[in-house]
Amino acid sequence: MAKILVIEDESKIARFIELELKYEGYDVDIANDGREGLEKALAQESDLIILDLMLPELSGIEVCRRIRQTSDIPIIMLTAKDDVSDKVMGLDIGADDYMTKPFAIEELLARIRVALGRKKQEDTMSNCEDILQSGLLIMNRKEYKVSYDQEDITLTKKEFDLLEYMMNNEKIVLTRDTLLDKVWGYEYMGDTNIIDVYIRYLRSKIDQKYNKKFIHTVRGVGYLFKNEEKE
């Protein structure tokens, strides 16, 4: 039985989520403010966290940031804000998923199943190669590091996950829908331009910084990772 920690200050929403999750067979714990939620997240072993963005005592952003310093537990962030910049901010600090209130409980349950399934899959990937390399660009999956010509590149969690998937599928054209499904882990309900935002981030940190062409745009389709120097 998976254990889920719900950090939500709106008591009616917290209770509604708790009842639905328990009905689905999950073990549920509730925290009503950010400080209590952080303490519970760090003190107990949960399998997934549902985290509200706007919390008293300690914001959801700060809670997520502190959790990510020591744990890779799946985090689904909830917020009343519906803006791409807010979604990017939440994902940049380490959230795995993002839902805007009000939401359908069926969709939340689906995303929980996907997040738990993805985490289980990641935990069983220990037999996979830890190193991905394309020319001087090297990714160490075990140490969660990326470097170019031995110079470290700082990436957010979602930037790392996106680059990892693209490097793992080098020379394969990937549609935006495929990237959303494989990297974000669900059939994304919002605008696919969030992929374009993250592609720009990666290009600024890798392609433009080192004057190399790794990420190629395939017009009308999506993106392709290819090291032209290897041709």
XYZ file of C-alpha atoms in Angstrom:
231
model
C 0.000 0.000 0.000
C 1.494 3.319 -1.094
C 1.630 6.095 1.500
C 0.759 9.613 0.338
C 1.405 12.822 2.259
C -1.055 15.626 1.444
C 0.162 19.131 2.363
C -2.871 21.398 1.927
C -4.135 24.231 4.136
C -7.706 24.287 2.781
C -9.350 21.758 5.097
C -12.240 20.893 2.745
C -9.877 20.153 -0.146
C -7.521 18.193 2.098
C -10.402 16.119 3.468
C -11.820 15.501 -0.001
C -8.453 14.283 -1.305
C -7.920 12.163 1.813
C -11.270 10.381 1.451
C -10.785 9.724 -2.264
C -7.261 8.387 -1.788
C -8.295 6.141 1.085
C -11.153 4.826 -1.048
C -8.556 3.913 -3.684
C -6.569 1.998 -1.084
C -3.796 4.487 -0.280
C -2.463 5.200 3.207
C -2.886 8.971 3.688
C -1.405 11.543 6.064
C -2.398 15.229 6.155
C -0.422 18.365 6.996
C -2.202 21.738 7.113
C 0.724 24.132 6.745
C 4.128 24.200 5.083
C 6.247 23.780 8.200
C 4.271 20.778 9.446
C 4.331 19.315 5.948
C 8.100 19.661 5.653
C 8.632 18.058 9.062
C 6.444 15.101 8.117
C 8.062 14.779 4.691
C 11.534 14.604 6.212
C 10.614 12.458 9.225
C 8.548 9.715 7.629
C 8.786 7.504 4.576
C 6.078 8.454 2.106
C 5.815 7.251 -1.491
C 4.388 10.476 -2.930
C 3.594 14.030 -1.826
C 0.683 16.212 -2.938
C 1.825 19.757 -2.212
C -0.166 22.991 -2.367
C 1.748 25.996 -3.695
C 0.225 28.624 -1.389
C 0.714 27.549 2.233
C 0.961 29.327 5.591
C 4.157 29.148 7.687
C 6.269 27.942 4.744
C 5.423 28.233 1.045
C 5.010 25.197 -1.150
C 7.958 26.408 -3.213
C 10.233 26.406 -0.158
C 8.895 23.060 1.053
C 9.603 21.492 -2.331
C 13.068 23.034 -2.507
C 14.039 21.669 0.915
C 12.631 18.207 0.220
C 14.630 18.024 -2.995
C 17.865 18.591 -1.077
C 17.596 15.079 0.361
C 14.870 13.181 -1.496
C 13.640 12.349 -4.997
C 10.140 11.392 -3.810
C 7.487 12.172 -6.462
C 5.813 15.537 -5.798
C 2.569 16.678 -7.419
C 2.045 20.408 -6.900
C -1.416 21.984 -6.602
C -2.148 25.651 -7.176
C -4.948 28.028 -8.036
C -2.674 29.758 -10.532
C -2.906 28.711 -14.185
C 0.060 30.226 -15.964
C 2.976 28.637 -17.836
C 5.506 30.655 -15.811
C 4.030 29.297 -12.564
C 4.142 25.764 -13.912
C 7.755 26.194 -15.018
C 8.673 27.596 -11.592
C 7.109 24.634 -9.814
C 8.801 22.126 -12.098
C 12.134 23.934 -11.913
C 12.346 23.533 -8.154
C 11.799 19.809 -8.470
C 8.065 19.084 -8.657
C 7.284 16.108 -10.898
C 3.822 17.237 -11.884
C 1.519 20.225 -11.636
C -2.260 20.528 -11.347
C -4.398 23.643 -11.336
C -7.392 23.991 -9.016
C -10.160 23.114 -9.489
C -9.269 19.664 -10.799
C -11.065 16.414 -11.517
C -10.200 13.793 -8.904
C -9.983 11.169 -11.661
C -7.155 13.117 -13.268
C -5.307 13.474 -9.974
C -5.629 9.736 -9.344
C -4.329 9.003 -12.835
C -1.311 11.236 -12.312
C -0.621 9.623 -8.944
C -0.598 6.188 -10.575
C 1.758 7.386 -13.287
C 4.119 9.083 -10.818
C 4.280 6.008 -8.587
C 4.792 3.762 -11.604
C 7.561 5.954 -12.953
C 9.336 6.002 -9.591
C 9.139 2.217 -9.394
C 10.579 1.965 -12.898
C 13.419 4.332 -12.005
C 14.207 2.268 -8.913
C 14.577 -0.856 -11.050
C 16.896 0.782 -13.587
C 20.020 0.048 -11.552
C 21.205 -2.368 -14.227
C 21.136 0.349 -16.903
C 24.244 2.236 -17.915
C 24.932 5.175 -15.637
C 26.752 7.186 -18.328
C 25.303 8.728 -21.471
C 27.784 10.421 -23.801
C 27.601 12.332 -27.054
C 31.001 13.711 -28.008
C 32.229 15.905 -25.162
C 28.749 16.071 -23.620
C 28.527 13.565 -20.756
C 25.623 12.723 -18.476
C 26.168 10.732 -15.287
C 22.732 9.454 -14.359
C 23.835 7.935 -11.070
C 25.409 11.160 -9.808
C 22.824 13.359 -11.558
C 25.533 15.408 -13.291
C 26.032 16.787 -16.802
C 29.272 18.207 -18.191
C 30.734 19.430 -21.469
C 34.479 19.034 -21.960
C 34.773 18.363 -18.194
C 32.948 21.623 -17.313
C 29.871 21.042 -15.142
C 26.484 22.187 -16.457
C 23.836 23.078 -13.881
C 20.391 21.779 -14.850
C 17.055 21.694 -13.057
C 15.380 18.327 -12.552
C 13.079 18.675 -15.547
C 15.907 19.952 -17.766
C 17.960 16.921 -16.754
C 15.059 14.523 -17.377
C 14.357 16.059 -20.788
C 18.006 15.931 -21.844
C 18.315 12.361 -20.575
C 15.371 11.196 -22.659
C 16.649 12.971 -25.763
C 20.200 11.629 -25.365
C 18.781 8.161 -24.813
C 16.912 8.511 -28.110
C 19.661 10.139 -30.158
C 18.889 10.603 -33.861
C 15.189 9.857 -33.278
C 12.678 12.612 -34.051
C 10.579 13.202 -30.929
C 7.225 14.956 -31.066
C 6.164 17.383 -28.342
C 3.429 14.964 -27.279
C 5.992 12.171 -26.925
C 8.287 14.352 -24.826
C 5.403 15.436 -22.603
C 4.267 11.857 -22.120
C 7.707 10.362 -21.486
C 9.338 13.174 -19.497
C 6.371 14.629 -17.657
C 4.872 11.185 -17.298
C 1.294 11.749 -18.345
C -0.771 12.893 -21.306
C -0.370 16.603 -20.648
C -3.639 18.497 -20.529
C -2.187 21.972 -21.063
C -0.288 23.807 -23.767
C 2.614 21.890 -25.301
C 4.662 25.097 -25.495
C 6.121 24.185 -22.104
C 8.380 21.820 -24.121
C 9.586 24.761 -26.218
C 10.385 26.645 -23.008
C 12.570 23.832 -21.715
C 14.230 23.311 -25.082
C 15.253 26.982 -24.973
C 16.674 26.467 -21.499
C 18.775 23.503 -22.655
C 19.979 25.285 -25.769
C 21.077 28.331 -23.778
C 22.999 26.159 -21.312
C 24.562 23.784 -23.856
C 24.269 24.598 -27.573
C 24.673 28.366 -27.319
C 27.189 28.346 -24.483
C 29.544 25.919 -26.223
C 28.650 26.879 -29.793
C 27.639 23.310 -30.612
C 24.493 21.965 -32.241
C 22.926 19.124 -30.282
C 19.208 19.939 -30.237
C 17.647 20.303 -33.684
C 14.158 21.540 -34.537
C 12.168 19.410 -36.964
C 9.572 21.880 -38.190
C 5.995 20.772 -37.788
C 7.036 17.664 -35.870
C 9.221 18.244 -32.810
C 12.878 17.929 -31.869
C 15.895 15.753 -32.591
C 19.035 15.223 -30.500
C 22.061 14.667 -32.739
C 25.774 15.414 -32.416
C 26.834 16.618 -35.871
C 30.489 16.141 -35.007
C 29.879 12.377 -34.873
C 28.638 12.268 -38.461
